[in-house]
Coordinates of C-alpha atoms in Angstrom, one line a residue:
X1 CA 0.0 0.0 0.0
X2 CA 1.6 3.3 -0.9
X3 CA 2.5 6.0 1.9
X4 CA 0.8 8.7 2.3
X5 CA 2.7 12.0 1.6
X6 CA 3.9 13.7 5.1
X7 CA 2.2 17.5 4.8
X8 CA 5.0 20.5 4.4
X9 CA 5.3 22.9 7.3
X10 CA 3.2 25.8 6.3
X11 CA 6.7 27.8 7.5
X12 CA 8.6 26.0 4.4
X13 CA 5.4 26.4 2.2
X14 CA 5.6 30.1 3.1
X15 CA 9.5 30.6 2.1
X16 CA 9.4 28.8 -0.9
X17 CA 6.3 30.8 -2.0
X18 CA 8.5 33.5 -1.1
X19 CA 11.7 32.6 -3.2
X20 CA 10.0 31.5 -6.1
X21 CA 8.4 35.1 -6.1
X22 CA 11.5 37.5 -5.5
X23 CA 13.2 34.4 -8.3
X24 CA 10.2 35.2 -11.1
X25 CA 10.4 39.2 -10.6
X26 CA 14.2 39.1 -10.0
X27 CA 14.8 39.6 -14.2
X28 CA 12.1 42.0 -14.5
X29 CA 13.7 44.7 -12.2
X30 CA 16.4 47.2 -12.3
X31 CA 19.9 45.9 -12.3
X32 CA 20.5 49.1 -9.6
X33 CA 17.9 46.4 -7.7
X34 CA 18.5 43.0 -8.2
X35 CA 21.6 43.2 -6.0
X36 CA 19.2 43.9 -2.7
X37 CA 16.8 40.9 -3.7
X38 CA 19.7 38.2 -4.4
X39 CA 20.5 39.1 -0.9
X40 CA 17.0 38.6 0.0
X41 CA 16.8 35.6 -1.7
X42 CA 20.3 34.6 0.1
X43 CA 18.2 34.7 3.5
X44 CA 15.5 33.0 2.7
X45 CA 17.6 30.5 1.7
X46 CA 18.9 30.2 5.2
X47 CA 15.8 30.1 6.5
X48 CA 14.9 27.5 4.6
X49 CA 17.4 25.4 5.9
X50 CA 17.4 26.2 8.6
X51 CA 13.8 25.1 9.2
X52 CA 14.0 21.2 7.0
X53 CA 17.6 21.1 9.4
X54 CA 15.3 20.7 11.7
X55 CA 13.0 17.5 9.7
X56 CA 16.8 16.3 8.4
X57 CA 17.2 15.6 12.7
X58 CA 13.8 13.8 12.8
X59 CA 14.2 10.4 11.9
X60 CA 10.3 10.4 11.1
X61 CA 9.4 12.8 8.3
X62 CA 12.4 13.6 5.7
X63 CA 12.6 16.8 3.7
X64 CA 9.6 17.6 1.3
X65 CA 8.9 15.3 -1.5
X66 CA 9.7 15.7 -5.1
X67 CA 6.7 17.0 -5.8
X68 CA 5.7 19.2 -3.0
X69 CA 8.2 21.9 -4.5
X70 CA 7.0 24.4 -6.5
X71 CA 8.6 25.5 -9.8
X72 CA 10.4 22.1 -10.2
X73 CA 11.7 21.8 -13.9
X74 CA 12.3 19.1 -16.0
X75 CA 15.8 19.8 -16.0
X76 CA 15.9 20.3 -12.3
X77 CA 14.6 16.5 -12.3
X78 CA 17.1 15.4 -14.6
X79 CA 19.8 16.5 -12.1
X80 CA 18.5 15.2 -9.3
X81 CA 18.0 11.5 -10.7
X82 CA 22.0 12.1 -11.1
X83 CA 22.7 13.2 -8.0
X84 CA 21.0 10.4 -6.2
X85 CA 23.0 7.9 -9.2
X86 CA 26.2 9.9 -8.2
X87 CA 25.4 9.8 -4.2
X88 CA 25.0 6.0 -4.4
X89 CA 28.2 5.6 -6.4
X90 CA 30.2 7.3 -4.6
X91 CA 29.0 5.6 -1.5
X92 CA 29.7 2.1 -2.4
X93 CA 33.0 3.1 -4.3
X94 CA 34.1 4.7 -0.6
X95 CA 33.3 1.5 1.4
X96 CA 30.5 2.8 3.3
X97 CA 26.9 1.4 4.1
X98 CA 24.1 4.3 4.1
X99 CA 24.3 3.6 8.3
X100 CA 28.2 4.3 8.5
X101 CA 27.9 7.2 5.8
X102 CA 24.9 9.0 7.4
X103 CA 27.0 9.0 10.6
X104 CA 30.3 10.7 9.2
X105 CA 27.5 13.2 7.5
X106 CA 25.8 13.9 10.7
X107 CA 22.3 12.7 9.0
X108 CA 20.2 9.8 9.8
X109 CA 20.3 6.4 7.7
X110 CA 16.4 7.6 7.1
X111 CA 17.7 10.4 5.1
X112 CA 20.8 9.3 3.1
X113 CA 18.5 6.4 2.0
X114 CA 15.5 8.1 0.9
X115 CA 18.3 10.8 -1.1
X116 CA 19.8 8.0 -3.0
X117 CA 16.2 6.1 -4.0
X118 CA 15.3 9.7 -5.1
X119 CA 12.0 9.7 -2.5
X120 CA 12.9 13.3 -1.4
X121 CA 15.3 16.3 -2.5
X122 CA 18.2 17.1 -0.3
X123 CA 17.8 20.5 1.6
X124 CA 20.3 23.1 1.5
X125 CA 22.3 21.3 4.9
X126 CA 21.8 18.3 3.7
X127 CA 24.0 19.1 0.8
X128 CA 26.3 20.7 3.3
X129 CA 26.6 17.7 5.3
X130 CA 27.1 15.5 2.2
X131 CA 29.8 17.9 1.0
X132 CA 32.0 17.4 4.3
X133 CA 32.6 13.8 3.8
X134 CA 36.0 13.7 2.2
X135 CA 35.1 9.7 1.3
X136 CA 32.5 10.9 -1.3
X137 CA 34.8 13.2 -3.0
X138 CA 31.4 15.3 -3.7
X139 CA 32.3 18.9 -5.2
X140 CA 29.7 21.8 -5.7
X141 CA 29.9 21.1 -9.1
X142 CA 28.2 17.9 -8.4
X143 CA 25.1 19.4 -6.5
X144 CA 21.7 19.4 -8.0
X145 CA 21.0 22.8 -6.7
X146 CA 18.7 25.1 -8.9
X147 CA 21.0 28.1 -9.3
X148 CA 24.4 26.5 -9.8
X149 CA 23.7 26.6 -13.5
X150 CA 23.2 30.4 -13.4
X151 CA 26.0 31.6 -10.7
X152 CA 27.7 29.4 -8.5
X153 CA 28.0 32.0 -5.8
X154 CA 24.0 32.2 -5.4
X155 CA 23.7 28.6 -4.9
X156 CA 23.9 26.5 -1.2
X157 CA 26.2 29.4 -0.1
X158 CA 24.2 30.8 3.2
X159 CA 24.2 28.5 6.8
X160 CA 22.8 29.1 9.9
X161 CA 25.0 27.9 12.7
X162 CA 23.0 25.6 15.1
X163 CA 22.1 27.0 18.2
X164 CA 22.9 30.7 17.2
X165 CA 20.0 33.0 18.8
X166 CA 21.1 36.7 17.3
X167 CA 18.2 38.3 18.9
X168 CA 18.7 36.9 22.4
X169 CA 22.7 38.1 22.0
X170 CA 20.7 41.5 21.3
X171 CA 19.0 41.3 24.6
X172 CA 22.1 40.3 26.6
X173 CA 23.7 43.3 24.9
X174 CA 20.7 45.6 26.3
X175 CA 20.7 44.2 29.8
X176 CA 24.6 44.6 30.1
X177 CA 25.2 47.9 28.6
X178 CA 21.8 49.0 30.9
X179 CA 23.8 47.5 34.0
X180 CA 26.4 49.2 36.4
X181 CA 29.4 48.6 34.2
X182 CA 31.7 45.7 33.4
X183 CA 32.9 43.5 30.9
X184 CA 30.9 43.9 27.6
X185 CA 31.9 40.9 25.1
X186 CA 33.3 42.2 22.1
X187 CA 31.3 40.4 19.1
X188 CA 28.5 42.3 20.6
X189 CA 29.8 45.3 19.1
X190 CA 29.1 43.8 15.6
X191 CA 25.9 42.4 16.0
X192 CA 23.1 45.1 15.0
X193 CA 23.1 46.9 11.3
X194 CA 24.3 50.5 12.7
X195 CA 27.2 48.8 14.1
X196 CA 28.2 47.0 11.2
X197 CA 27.7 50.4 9.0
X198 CA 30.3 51.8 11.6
X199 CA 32.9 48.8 11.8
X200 CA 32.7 49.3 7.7
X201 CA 33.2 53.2 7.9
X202 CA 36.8 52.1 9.3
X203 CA 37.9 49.6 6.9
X204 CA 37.3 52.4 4.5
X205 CA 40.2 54.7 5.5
X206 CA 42.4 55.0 3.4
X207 CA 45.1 54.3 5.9
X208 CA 43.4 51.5 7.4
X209 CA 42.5 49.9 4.3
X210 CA 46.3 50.5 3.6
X211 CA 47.9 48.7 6.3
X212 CA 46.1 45.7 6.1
X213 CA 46.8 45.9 2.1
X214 CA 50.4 45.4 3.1
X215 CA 50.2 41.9 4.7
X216 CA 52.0 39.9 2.0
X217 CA 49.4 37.6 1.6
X218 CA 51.2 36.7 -1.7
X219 CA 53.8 35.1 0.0
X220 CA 52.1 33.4 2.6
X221 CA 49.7 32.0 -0.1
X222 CA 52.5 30.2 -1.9
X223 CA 54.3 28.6 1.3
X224 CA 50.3 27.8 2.0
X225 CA 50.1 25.9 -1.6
X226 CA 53.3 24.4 -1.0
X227 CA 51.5 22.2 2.1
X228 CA 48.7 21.3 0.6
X229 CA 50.5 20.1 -2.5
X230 CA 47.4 18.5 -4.9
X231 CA 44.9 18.9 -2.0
X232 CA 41.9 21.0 -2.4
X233 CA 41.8 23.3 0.0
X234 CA 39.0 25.0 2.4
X235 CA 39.6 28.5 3.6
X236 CA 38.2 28.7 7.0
X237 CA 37.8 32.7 7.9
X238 CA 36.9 33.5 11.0
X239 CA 35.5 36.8 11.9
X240 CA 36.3 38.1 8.5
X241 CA 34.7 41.4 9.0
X242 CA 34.1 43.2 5.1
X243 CA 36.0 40.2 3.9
X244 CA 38.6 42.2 2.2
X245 CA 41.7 40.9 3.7
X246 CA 40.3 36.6 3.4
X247 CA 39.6 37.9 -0.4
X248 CA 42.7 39.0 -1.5
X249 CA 44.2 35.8 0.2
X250 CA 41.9 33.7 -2.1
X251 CA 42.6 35.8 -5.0
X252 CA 46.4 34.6 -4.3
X253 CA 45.8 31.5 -3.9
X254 CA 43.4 30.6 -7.3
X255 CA 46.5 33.0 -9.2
X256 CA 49.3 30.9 -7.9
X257 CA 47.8 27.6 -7.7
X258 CA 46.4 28.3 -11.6
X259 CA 42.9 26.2 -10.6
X260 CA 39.9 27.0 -8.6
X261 CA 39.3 24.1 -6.4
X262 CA 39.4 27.0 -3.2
X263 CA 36.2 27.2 -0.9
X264 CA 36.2 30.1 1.1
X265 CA 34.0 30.0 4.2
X266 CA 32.6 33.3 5.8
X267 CA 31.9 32.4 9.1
X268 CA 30.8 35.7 11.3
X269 CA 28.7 36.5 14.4
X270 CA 27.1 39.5 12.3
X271 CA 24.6 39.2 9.5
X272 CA 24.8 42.9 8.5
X273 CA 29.1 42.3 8.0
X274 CA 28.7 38.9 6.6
X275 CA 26.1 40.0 4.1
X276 CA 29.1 42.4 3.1
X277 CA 32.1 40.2 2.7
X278 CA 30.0 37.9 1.1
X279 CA 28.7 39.8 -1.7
X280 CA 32.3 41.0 -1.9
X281 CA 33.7 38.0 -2.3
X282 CA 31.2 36.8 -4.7
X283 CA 31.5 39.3 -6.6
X284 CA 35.6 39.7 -6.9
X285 CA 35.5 35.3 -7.0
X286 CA 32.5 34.7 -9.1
X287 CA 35.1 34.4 -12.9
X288 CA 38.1 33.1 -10.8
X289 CA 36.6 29.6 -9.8
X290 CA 36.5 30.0 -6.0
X291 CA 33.4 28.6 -4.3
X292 CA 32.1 31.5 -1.6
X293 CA 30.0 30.3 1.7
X294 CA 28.6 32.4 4.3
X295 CA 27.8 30.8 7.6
X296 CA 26.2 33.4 10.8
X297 CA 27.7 31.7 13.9
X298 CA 30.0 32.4 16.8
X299 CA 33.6 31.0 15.8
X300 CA 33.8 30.6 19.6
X301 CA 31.6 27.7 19.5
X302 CA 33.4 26.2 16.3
X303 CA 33.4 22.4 17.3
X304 CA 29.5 22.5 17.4
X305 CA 30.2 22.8 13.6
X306 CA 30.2 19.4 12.6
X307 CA 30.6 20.6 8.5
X308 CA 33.9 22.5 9.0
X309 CA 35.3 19.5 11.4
X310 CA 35.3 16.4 9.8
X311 CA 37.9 14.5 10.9
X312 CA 38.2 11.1 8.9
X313 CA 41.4 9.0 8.2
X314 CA 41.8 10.1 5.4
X315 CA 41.2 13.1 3.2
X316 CA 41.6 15.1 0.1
X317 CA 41.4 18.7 1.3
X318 CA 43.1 20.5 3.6
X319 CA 41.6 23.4 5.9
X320 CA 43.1 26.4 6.5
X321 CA 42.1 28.9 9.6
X322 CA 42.4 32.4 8.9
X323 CA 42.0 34.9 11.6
X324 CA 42.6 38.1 9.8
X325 CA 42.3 42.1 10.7
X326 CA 44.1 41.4 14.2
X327 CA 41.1 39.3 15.4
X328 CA 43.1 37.2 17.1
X329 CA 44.8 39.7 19.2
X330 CA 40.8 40.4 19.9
X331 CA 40.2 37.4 22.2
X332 CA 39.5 37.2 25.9
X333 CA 42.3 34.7 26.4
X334 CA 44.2 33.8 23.0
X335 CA 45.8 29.9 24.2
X336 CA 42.2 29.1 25.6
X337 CA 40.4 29.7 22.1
X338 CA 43.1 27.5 20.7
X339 CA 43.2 25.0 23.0
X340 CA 39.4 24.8 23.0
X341 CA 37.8 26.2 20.3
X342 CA 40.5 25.0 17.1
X343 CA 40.1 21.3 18.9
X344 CA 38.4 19.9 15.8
X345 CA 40.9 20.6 13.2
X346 CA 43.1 17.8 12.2
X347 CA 47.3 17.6 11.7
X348 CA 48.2 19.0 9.2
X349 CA 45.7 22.1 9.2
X350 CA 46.9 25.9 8.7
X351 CA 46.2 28.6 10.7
X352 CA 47.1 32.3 8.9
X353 CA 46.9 34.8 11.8
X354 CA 48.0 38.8 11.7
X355 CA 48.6 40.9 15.0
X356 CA 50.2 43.7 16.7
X357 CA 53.7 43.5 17.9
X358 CA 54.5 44.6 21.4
X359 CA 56.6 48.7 21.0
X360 CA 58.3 47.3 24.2
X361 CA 58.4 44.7 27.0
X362 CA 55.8 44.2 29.3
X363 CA 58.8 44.7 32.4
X364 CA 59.1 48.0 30.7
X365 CA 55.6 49.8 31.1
X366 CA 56.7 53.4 30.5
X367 CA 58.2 52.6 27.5
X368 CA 55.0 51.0 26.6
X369 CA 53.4 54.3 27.1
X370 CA 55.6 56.0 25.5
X371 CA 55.9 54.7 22.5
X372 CA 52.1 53.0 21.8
X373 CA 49.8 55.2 19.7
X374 CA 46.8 53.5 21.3
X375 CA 48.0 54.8 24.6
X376 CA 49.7 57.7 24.2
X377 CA 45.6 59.1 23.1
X378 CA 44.9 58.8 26.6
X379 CA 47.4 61.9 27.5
X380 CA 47.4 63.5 23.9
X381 CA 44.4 63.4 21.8
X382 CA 44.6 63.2 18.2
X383 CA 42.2 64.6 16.0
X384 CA 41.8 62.5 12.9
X385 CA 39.0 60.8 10.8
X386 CA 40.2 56.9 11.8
X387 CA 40.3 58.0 15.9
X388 CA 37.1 59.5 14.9
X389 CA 35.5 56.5 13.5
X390 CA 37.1 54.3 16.1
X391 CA 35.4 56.3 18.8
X392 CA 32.0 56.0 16.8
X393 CA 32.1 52.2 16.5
X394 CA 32.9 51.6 20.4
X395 CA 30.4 54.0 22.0
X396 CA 27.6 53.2 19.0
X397 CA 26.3 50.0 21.1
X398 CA 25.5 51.9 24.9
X399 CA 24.2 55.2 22.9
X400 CA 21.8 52.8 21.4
X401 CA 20.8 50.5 23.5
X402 CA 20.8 52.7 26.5
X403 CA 17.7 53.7 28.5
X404 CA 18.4 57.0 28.8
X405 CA 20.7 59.2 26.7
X406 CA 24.1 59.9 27.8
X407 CA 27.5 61.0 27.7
X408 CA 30.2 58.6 26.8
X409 CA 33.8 59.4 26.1
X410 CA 36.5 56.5 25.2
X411 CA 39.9 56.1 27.3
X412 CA 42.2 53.8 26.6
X413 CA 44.5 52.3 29.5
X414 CA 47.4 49.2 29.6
X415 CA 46.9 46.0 30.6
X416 CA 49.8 44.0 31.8
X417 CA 48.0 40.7 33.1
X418 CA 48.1 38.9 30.1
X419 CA 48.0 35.1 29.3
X420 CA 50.4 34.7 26.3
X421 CA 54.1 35.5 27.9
X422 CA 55.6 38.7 27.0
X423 CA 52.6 40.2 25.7
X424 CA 50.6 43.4 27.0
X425 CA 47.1 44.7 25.9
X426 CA 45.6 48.1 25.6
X427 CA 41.8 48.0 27.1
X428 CA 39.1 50.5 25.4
X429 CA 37.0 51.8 28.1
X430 CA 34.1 53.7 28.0
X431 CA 33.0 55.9 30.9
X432 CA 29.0 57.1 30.6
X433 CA 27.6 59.6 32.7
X434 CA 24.0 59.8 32.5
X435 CA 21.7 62.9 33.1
X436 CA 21.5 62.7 36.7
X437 CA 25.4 62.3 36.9
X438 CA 25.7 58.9 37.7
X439 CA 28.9 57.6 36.3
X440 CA 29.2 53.4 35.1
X441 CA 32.3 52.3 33.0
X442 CA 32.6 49.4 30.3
X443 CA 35.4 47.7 29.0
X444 CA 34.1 47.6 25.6
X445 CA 37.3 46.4 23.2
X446 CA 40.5 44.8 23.8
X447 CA 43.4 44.4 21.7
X448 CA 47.1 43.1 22.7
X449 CA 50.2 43.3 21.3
X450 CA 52.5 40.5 21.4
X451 CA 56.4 39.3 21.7
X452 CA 56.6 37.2 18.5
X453 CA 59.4 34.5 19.5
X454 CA 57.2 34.1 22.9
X455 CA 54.3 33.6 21.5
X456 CA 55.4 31.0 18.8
X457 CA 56.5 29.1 21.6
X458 CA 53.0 29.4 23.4
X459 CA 51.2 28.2 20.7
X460 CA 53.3 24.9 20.3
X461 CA 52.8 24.1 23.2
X462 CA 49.2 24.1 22.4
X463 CA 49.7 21.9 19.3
X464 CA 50.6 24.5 16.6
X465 CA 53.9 24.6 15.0
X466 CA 55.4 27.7 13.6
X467 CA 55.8 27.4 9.5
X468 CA 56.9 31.2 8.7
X469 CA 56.3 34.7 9.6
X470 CA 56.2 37.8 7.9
X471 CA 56.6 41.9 9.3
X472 CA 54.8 44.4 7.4
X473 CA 53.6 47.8 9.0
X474 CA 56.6 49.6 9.7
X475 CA 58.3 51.0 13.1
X476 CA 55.0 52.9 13.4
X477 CA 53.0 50.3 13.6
X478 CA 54.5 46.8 13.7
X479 CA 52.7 44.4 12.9
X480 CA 53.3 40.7 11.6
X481 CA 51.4 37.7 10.0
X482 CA 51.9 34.0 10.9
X483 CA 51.5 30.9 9.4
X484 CA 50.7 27.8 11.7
X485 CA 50.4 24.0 11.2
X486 CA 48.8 21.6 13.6
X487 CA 51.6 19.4 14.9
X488 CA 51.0 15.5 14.4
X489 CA 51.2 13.6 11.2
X490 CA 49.3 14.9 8.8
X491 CA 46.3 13.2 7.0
X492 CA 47.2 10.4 3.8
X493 CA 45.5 11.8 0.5
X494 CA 43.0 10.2 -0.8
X495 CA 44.3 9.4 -4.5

């Protein structure tokens, strides 16, 4: 007796309606407009998967049925019945029964068997999960997905990191900055669309923008090609901000390496930013053959994120961590977010990280002060647009979210109890007085500068070998850019 077809959640019914609307006007309109609804359709996208992520974990009901989706053409069916050909090839070829292959994919057996007798359509995380199995040897290429024929870029490219809740982080935000001072965590300062507006107002200074051209990314992507060797390779970018600095990388690496088999993940706590460096990457990638994801999620909980940390016995790509625009130098404490948060990453794995150098000793703190420009505005104020902008972007978040409208003026003061040896850091601090008087003060951004031979040595202890290291910045502001490898032998290619 045949089954009876499982309903579809109104909620999917409704966002599908919704894509294949903003999909039939999109060639209608204005080009000046189609960039805002390919956005549009870029979230709803991640909504969508979002929402089946959450049948793909039932092992009742699987995603909707072939038929249940609207706008289905006949050539969409044609690559679907290859898909679920090439999904059960690629299985058996690997070794693996549907039970041993759903586990490595974080699916159920429910779901990888229904895929490959064609009963249902994979959903966008699906895919996803397929795509992290080195076994199958799956490339985007390969996907069924309705776009990829069009643009590449537009096409499984936006991810919802489980358990993220923006809108409760918004409240916390509220509740702390409303409170009697402390400690505000920093990727709150990113999270709301103003914020964003102002962290982007600061990337476009010309000096800024100028400095952080002057990493040699160039050089660090051929040492990078040279361990990977005939590996494809996954760009990991963590807190990439407008995405300028991860896309030059990527530019280097599709140039050098002379083929395009470069995925570049976006993985950011703010949608406004991540909208940003995605369509920026999309954009400058789209004719070069690099693959562009964006993924909203808080790099801090990165071993949650099964799709980024597969960890077989073998594999044919290689990941490679970037932590770009000094984010590292950003963290609360630096050897726990390695120790605890870059857990899932296999030997043999990069990590590409730019920071600060320290202008003196710790042991030495009036040097420190003389010689820092992020300290020395504490006693000498300097009147330029990037201190301007600077001051902006840290006091945006209380002026906002504040109850009551007040004054807030940004000091900056050294910090000397720092975990990575021979480093110091220089604590933003904003002091608001409010109408009445009442005075509360936040530490609202941290950044540290470090001893490079000292810290090398920290972070092998913690499993991370130095490769090379590069200065750029000047004696004004030193500055260098590392390249890591995760100690242990390295993962056999699988031919």
């Amino acid at each position: 007796m045949p089954q009876p077809q499982q309903s579809v959640p109104w909620e999917q019914q409704a966002l599908h309606i919704a894509i294949d609307t903003i999909q039939e006007v999109l060639p209608q309109k204005p080009k000046e407009q189609q960039e805002a609804l390919h956005m549009s359709l870029l979230t709803l996208r991640g909504f969508l998967a979002a929402t089946s992520s959450i049948l793909d974990d039932d092992p009742g009901p699987s995603p909707m049925p072939f038929a249940a989706q609207r706008g289905t053409a006949q050539g969409d069916s044609g690559r679907l019945q290859k898909f679920r050909q090439l999904l059960a090839e690629r299985r058996e070829a690997a070794g693996l029964t549907p039970a041993r292959l759903a586990e490595l994919a974080g699916l159920t057996e429910g779901i990888v068997s229904n895929l490959e007798v064609g009963r249902y359509a994979p959903t966008q995380l699906a895919l996803l999960h397929l795509l992290s199995v080195p076994e199958l040897k799956l490339e985007v290429a390969d996907l069924p997905w309705e776009a990829a024929d069009v643009d590449p870029n537009f096409a499984l490219n936006c991810w919802l990191a489980p358990g993220f809740d923006p809108v409760k982080m918004i409240k916390e935000l509220a509740m702390q900055v409303n409170g009697f001072g402390g400690h505000i965590e920093q990727s709150y300062l990113y999270m709301d669309p103003m914020s964003a507006a102002d962290w982007c107002s600061i990337a476009d200074v010309k000096d800024y923008d100028d400095m952080q051209a002057s990493m040699q990314l160039d050089r660090a992507a051929g040492l990078i090609l040279k361990n990977t060797g005939k590996m494809g390779l996954d760009v990991v970018a963590l807190g990439p901000g407008s995405g300028r600095n991860e896309v030059r990388l990527v530019e280097q690496l599709l140039e050098q390496a002379g083929h395009g088999d470069v995925r570049l993940y976006l993985l950011d706590i703010s949608q406004p930013l991540l909208s940003v460096a995605y369509r920026h990457a999309a954009e400058t990638l789209a004719d070069r053959g690099g693959v562009v994801f964006a993924i909203q999620g808080n790099f801090h909980h990165l071993p949650r994120y099964g799709q980024l940390l597969y960890s077989p016995q073998r594999a044919h790509r290689r990941r490679l961590i970037t932590m770009l625009g000094h984010t590292f130098s950003n963290l609360e404490n630096e050897l726990r977010f390695v120790r605890n948060s870059l857990v899932g990453f296999a030997p043999g794995d990069l990590l590409l990280l730019d920071l600060r150098r320290a202008y003196a000793p710790p042991e030495r703190p009036e040097e420190i002060l003389e010689k820092d420009p992020g300290l020395l505005r504490t006693r000498k104020p300097i009147s330029s647009v990037l201190n301007q902008r600077w001051d902006e972007f840290l006091s945006g978040t209380i002026r906002r979210y504040g109850l009551e409208k007040s004054d807030v003026e940004i000091s900056r003061v050294l910090d000397l109890g720092c975990p990575v040896p021979g480093s110091y850091g220089v604590d933003a601090r904003a002091r608001v007085q409010s109408p009445t008087g009442e005075e509360r003060e936040f530490s609202v951004y941290y950044s540290r500068r470090y001893d490079p031979a000292r810290l090398h040595q920290a972070l092998a202890r913690e499993g991370w070998d130095l490769v090379e290291s590069w200065q750029y910045g000047g004696e004004g502001n030193p500055c260098a850019l590392f390249l890591l490898r995760k100690s242990g032998p390295a993962l056999r290619l699988v031919e």
